[in-house]
Amino acid sequence: MTATTSERDDSLTDSRFAQFLRLLKLVLTVLTLAVSLWKATGLA
């Protein structure tokens, strides 16, 4: 990465990346819960 980008661009990218990480964490949590329930009900 070069240091030629403005601070505004960096902060925008950071916030989008943070939103993406939160979404990814939420999806992983939901998937983990779904798999746990699936196994608990004996369908796995």
mmCIF file with all atom_site columns, C-alpha atoms in Angstrom:
data_model
loop_
_atom_site.group_PDB
_atom_site.id
_atom_site.type_symbol
_atom_site.label_atom_id
_atom_site.label_alt_id
_atom_site.label_comp_id
_atom_site.label_asym_id
_atom_site.label_entity_id
_atom_site.label_seq_id
_atom_site.pdbx_PDB_ins_code
_atom_site.Cartn_x
_atom_site.Cartn_y
_atom_site.Cartn_z
_atom_site.occupancy
_atom_site.B_iso_or_equiv
_atom_site.pdbx_formal_charge
_atom_site.auth_seq_id
_atom_site.auth_comp_id
_atom_site.auth_asym_id
_atom_site.auth_atom_id
_atom_site.pdbx_PDB_model_num
ATOM 1  C CA . MET A 1 1  ? 0.000   0.000   0.000  1.00 0.00 ? 1  MET A CA 1
ATOM 2  C CA . THR A 1 2  ? 1.272   3.469   -0.847 1.00 0.00 ? 2  THR A CA 1
ATOM 3  C CA . ALA A 1 3  ? 0.833   6.515   1.391  1.00 0.00 ? 3  ALA A CA 1
ATOM 4  C CA . THR A 1 4  ? -0.511  8.632   -1.461 1.00 0.00 ? 4  THR A CA 1
ATOM 5  C CA . THR A 1 5  ? -4.187  8.110   -0.623 1.00 0.00 ? 5  THR A CA 1
ATOM 6  C CA . SER A 1 6  ? -5.944  10.813  1.362  1.00 0.00 ? 6  SER A CA 1
ATOM 7  C CA . GLU A 1 7  ? -7.033  10.318  4.967  1.00 0.00 ? 7  GLU A CA 1
ATOM 8  C CA . ARG A 1 8  ? -10.644 10.552  3.870  1.00 0.00 ? 8  ARG A CA 1
ATOM 9  C CA . ASP A 1 9  ? -10.231 7.546   1.565  1.00 0.00 ? 9  ASP A CA 1
ATOM 10 C CA . ASP A 1 10 ? -8.458  5.598   4.302  1.00 0.00 ? 10 ASP A CA 1
ATOM 11 C CA . SER A 1 11 ? -11.203 6.228   6.859  1.00 0.00 ? 11 SER A CA 1
ATOM 12 C CA . LEU A 1 12 ? -13.894 5.299   4.336  1.00 0.00 ? 12 LEU A CA 1
ATOM 13 C CA . THR A 1 13 ? -12.108 2.051   3.527  1.00 0.00 ? 13 THR A CA 1
ATOM 14 C CA . ASP A 1 14 ? -11.607 1.329   7.226  1.00 0.00 ? 14 ASP A CA 1
ATOM 15 C CA . SER A 1 15 ? -15.281 1.829   8.045  1.00 0.00 ? 15 SER A CA 1
ATOM 16 C CA . ARG A 1 16 ? -16.373 -0.379  5.144  1.00 0.00 ? 16 ARG A CA 1
ATOM 17 C CA . PHE A 1 17 ? -13.872 -3.028  6.206  1.00 0.00 ? 17 PHE A CA 1
ATOM 18 C CA . ALA A 1 18 ? -15.131 -2.803  9.804  1.00 0.00 ? 18 ALA A CA 1
ATOM 19 C CA . GLN A 1 19 ? -18.721 -3.225  8.602  1.00 0.00 ? 19 GLN A CA 1
ATOM 20 C CA . PHE A 1 20 ? -17.639 -6.228  6.537  1.00 0.00 ? 20 PHE A CA 1
ATOM 21 C CA . LEU A 1 21 ? -15.892 -7.785  9.539  1.00 0.00 ? 21 LEU A CA 1
ATOM 22 C CA . ARG A 1 22 ? -18.974 -7.290  11.735 1.00 0.00 ? 22 ARG A CA 1
ATOM 23 C CA . LEU A 1 23 ? -21.168 -8.886  9.073  1.00 0.00 ? 23 LEU A CA 1
ATOM 24 C CA . LEU A 1 24 ? -18.748 -11.781 8.668  1.00 0.00 ? 24 LEU A CA 1
ATOM 25 C CA . LYS A 1 25 ? -18.644 -12.317 12.437 1.00 0.00 ? 25 LYS A CA 1
ATOM 26 C CA . LEU A 1 26 ? -22.452 -12.296 12.576 1.00 0.00 ? 26 LEU A CA 1
ATOM 27 C CA . VAL A 1 27 ? -22.711 -14.811 9.721  1.00 0.00 ? 27 VAL A CA 1
ATOM 28 C CA . LEU A 1 28 ? -20.168 -17.112 11.369 1.00 0.00 ? 28 LEU A CA 1
ATOM 29 C CA . THR A 1 29 ? -22.033 -16.896 14.685 1.00 0.00 ? 29 THR A CA 1
ATOM 30 C CA . VAL A 1 30 ? -25.358 -17.737 13.035 1.00 0.00 ? 30 VAL A CA 1
ATOM 31 C CA . LEU A 1 31 ? -23.788 -20.639 11.119 1.00 0.00 ? 31 LEU A CA 1
ATOM 32 C CA . THR A 1 32 ? -22.206 -22.000 14.296 1.00 0.00 ? 32 THR A CA 1
ATOM 33 C CA . LEU A 1 33 ? -25.537 -21.807 16.132 1.00 0.00 ? 33 LEU A CA 1
ATOM 34 C CA . ALA A 1 34 ? -27.360 -23.437 13.230 1.00 0.00 ? 34 ALA A CA 1
ATOM 35 C CA . VAL A 1 35 ? -24.879 -26.330 13.110 1.00 0.00 ? 35 VAL A CA 1
ATOM 36 C CA . SER A 1 36 ? -25.097 -26.757 16.890 1.00 0.00 ? 36 SER A CA 1
ATOM 37 C CA . LEU A 1 37 ? -28.897 -26.896 16.768 1.00 0.00 ? 37 LEU A CA 1
ATOM 38 C CA . TRP A 1 38 ? -28.791 -29.231 13.791 1.00 0.00 ? 38 TRP A CA 1
ATOM 39 C CA . LYS A 1 39 ? -26.497 -31.653 15.629 1.00 0.00 ? 39 LYS A CA 1
ATOM 40 C CA . ALA A 1 40 ? -28.500 -31.295 18.860 1.00 0.00 ? 40 ALA A CA 1
ATOM 41 C CA . THR A 1 41 ? -31.685 -32.353 17.108 1.00 0.00 ? 41 THR A CA 1
ATOM 42 C CA . GLY A 1 42 ? -29.946 -35.472 15.818 1.00 0.00 ? 42 GLY A CA 1
ATOM 43 C CA . LEU A 1 43 ? -30.308 -34.655 12.121 1.00 0.00 ? 43 LEU A CA 1
ATOM 44 C CA . ALA A 1 44 ? -26.562 -34.560 11.504 1.00 0.00 ? 44 ALA A CA 1
#
